[in-house]
Amino acid sequence: HTGERPFVCMECGKSFRQKHHMLSHQSVHTGERPFVCADCGKNFNWKVSLIMHQRIHSGEKPHNCEVCNKTF
């Protein structure tokens, strides 16, 4: 709650509250994309991006329109 951001990226100077957030951020600079789609081989630098991409293959549509109830 102090707002302290002691972990600083040496490449760009962006600061983070937690070390693992800084380490994840560094993939922006290295180009590392460790998360690979098992269906098509596309690579992602964030796990959440891979999870969202996998919906293309599964057909999952987790959201509903409040007006017409259509899924997307």
JSON list of N, CA and C in Angstrom, two decimals, residues 6 10 15-16 20 22 25 28 34 36-37 40-41 48 56 61 66-67 70:
[
{"chain": "A", "resi": 6, "resn": "PRO", "atom": "N", "xyz": [10.29, -1.04, -6.02]},
{"chain": "A", "resi": 6, "resn": "PRO", "atom": "CA", "xyz": [11.74, -1.19, -5.91]},
{"chain": "A", "resi": 6, "resn": "PRO", "atom": "C", "xyz": [12.41, -1.97, -7.04]},
{"chain": "A", "resi": 10, "resn": "MET", "atom": "N", "xyz": [16.30, -2.59, -16.12]},
{"chain": "A", "resi": 10, "resn": "MET", "atom": "CA", "xyz": [17.54, -1.93, -16.49]},
{"chain": "A", "resi": 10, "resn": "MET", "atom": "C", "xyz": [17.52, -1.46, -17.94]},
{"chain": "A", "resi": 15, "resn": "SER", "atom": "N", "xyz": [9.42, 0.69, -13.41]},
{"chain": "A", "resi": 15, "resn": "SER", "atom": "CA", "xyz": [9.55, 0.07, -12.09]},
{"chain": "A", "resi": 15, "resn": "SER", "atom": "C", "xyz": [8.31, -0.75, -11.74]},
{"chain": "A", "resi": 16, "resn": "PHE", "atom": "N", "xyz": [8.52, -1.72, -10.85]},
{"chain": "A", "resi": 16, "resn": "PHE", "atom": "CA", "xyz": [7.48, -2.68, -10.49]},
{"chain": "A", "resi": 16, "resn": "PHE", "atom": "C", "xyz": [7.47, -2.91, -8.99]},
{"chain": "A", "resi": 20, "resn": "HIS", "atom": "N", "xyz": [8.68, -10.62, -9.80]},
{"chain": "A", "resi": 20, "resn": "HIS", "atom": "CA", "xyz": [8.22, -11.46, -10.91]},
{"chain": "A", "resi": 20, "resn": "HIS", "atom": "C", "xyz": [7.52, -10.64, -11.99]},
{"chain": "A", "resi": 22, "resn": "MET", "atom": "N", "xyz": [8.55, -7.63, -12.89]},
{"chain": "A", "resi": 22, "resn": "MET", "atom": "CA", "xyz": [9.66, -7.07, -13.65]},
{"chain": "A", "resi": 22, "resn": "MET", "atom": "C", "xyz": [10.25, -8.13, -14.58]},
{"chain": "A", "resi": 25, "resn": "HIS", "atom": "N", "xyz": [8.05, -8.61, -17.51]},
{"chain": "A", "resi": 25, "resn": "HIS", "atom": "CA", "xyz": [8.16, -7.44, -18.38]},
{"chain": "A", "resi": 25, "resn": "HIS", "atom": "C", "xyz": [9.37, -7.53, -19.29]},
{"chain": "A", "resi": 28, "resn": "VAL", "atom": "N", "xyz": [9.53, -8.23, -23.08]},
{"chain": "A", "resi": 28, "resn": "VAL", "atom": "CA", "xyz": [9.26, -7.18, -24.07]},
{"chain": "A", "resi": 28, "resn": "VAL", "atom": "C", "xyz": [10.56, -6.81, -24.78]},
{"chain": "A", "resi": 34, "resn": "PRO", "atom": "N", "xyz": [7.68, -17.61, -24.49]},
{"chain": "A", "resi": 34, "resn": "PRO", "atom": "CA", "xyz": [7.76, -18.99, -24.00]},
{"chain": "A", "resi": 34, "resn": "PRO", "atom": "C", "xyz": [6.46, -19.79, -24.01]},
{"chain": "A", "resi": 36, "resn": "VAL", "atom": "N", "xyz": [3.53, -21.52, -25.92]},
{"chain": "A", "resi": 36, "resn": "VAL", "atom": "CA", "xyz": [3.31, -22.02, -27.28]},
{"chain": "A", "resi": 36, "resn": "VAL", "atom": "C", "xyz": [1.96, -22.73, -27.37]},
{"chain": "A", "resi": 37, "resn": "CYS", "atom": "N", "xyz": [1.20, -22.39, -28.39]},
{"chain": "A", "resi": 37, "resn": "CYS", "atom": "CA", "xyz": [-0.08, -23.05, -28.64]},
{"chain": "A", "resi": 37, "resn": "CYS", "atom": "C", "xyz": [0.19, -24.46, -29.17]},
{"chain": "A", "resi": 40, "resn": "CYS", "atom": "N", "xyz": [-1.48, -24.87, -32.96]},
{"chain": "A", "resi": 40, "resn": "CYS", "atom": "CA", "xyz": [-0.95, -24.26, -34.19]},
{"chain": "A", "resi": 40, "resn": "CYS", "atom": "C", "xyz": [0.50, -23.81, -34.10]},
{"chain": "A", "resi": 41, "resn": "GLY", "atom": "N", "xyz": [1.09, -23.88, -32.91]},
{"chain": "A", "resi": 41, "resn": "GLY", "atom": "CA", "xyz": [2.50, -23.52, -32.75]},
{"chain": "A", "resi": 41, "resn": "GLY", "atom": "C", "xyz": [2.78, -22.04, -32.58]},
{"chain": "A", "resi": 48, "resn": "VAL", "atom": "N", "xyz": [-1.69, -15.41, -20.37]},
{"chain": "A", "resi": 48, "resn": "VAL", "atom": "CA", "xyz": [-3.08, -15.00, -20.60]},
{"chain": "A", "resi": 48, "resn": "VAL", "atom": "C", "xyz": [-3.36, -14.82, -22.09]},
{"chain": "A", "resi": 56, "resn": "ILE", "atom": "N", "xyz": [-9.84, -19.64, -29.99]},
{"chain": "A", "resi": 56, "resn": "ILE", "atom": "CA", "xyz": [-10.04, -19.75, -31.44]},
{"chain": "A", "resi": 56, "resn": "ILE", "atom": "C", "xyz": [-10.20, -21.22, -31.81]},
{"chain": "A", "resi": 61, "resn": "LYS", "atom": "N", "xyz": [-16.74, -19.30, -26.11]},
{"chain": "A", "resi": 61, "resn": "LYS", "atom": "CA", "xyz": [-17.21, -17.91, -26.11]},
{"chain": "A", "resi": 61, "resn": "LYS", "atom": "C", "xyz": [-17.75, -17.63, -24.71]},
{"chain": "A", "resi": 66, "resn": "GLU", "atom": "N", "xyz": [-25.50, -8.51, -22.88]},
{"chain": "A", "resi": 66, "resn": "GLU", "atom": "CA", "xyz": [-26.61, -8.25, -21.95]},
{"chain": "A", "resi": 66, "resn": "GLU", "atom": "C", "xyz": [-27.91, -7.90, -22.67]},
{"chain": "A", "resi": 67, "resn": "VAL", "atom": "N", "xyz": [-27.81, -7.47, -23.92]},
{"chain": "A", "resi": 67, "resn": "VAL", "atom": "CA", "xyz": [-29.00, -7.07, -24.67]},
{"chain": "A", "resi": 67, "resn": "VAL", "atom": "C", "xyz": [-29.64, -8.25, -25.38]},
{"chain": "A", "resi": 70, "resn": "LYS", "atom": "N", "xyz": [-26.39, -13.05, -27.00]},
{"chain": "A", "resi": 70, "resn": "LYS", "atom": "CA", "xyz": [-25.48, -13.73, -27.91]},
{"chain": "A", "resi": 70, "resn": "LYS", "atom": "C", "xyz": [-24.10, -13.85, -27.25]}
]
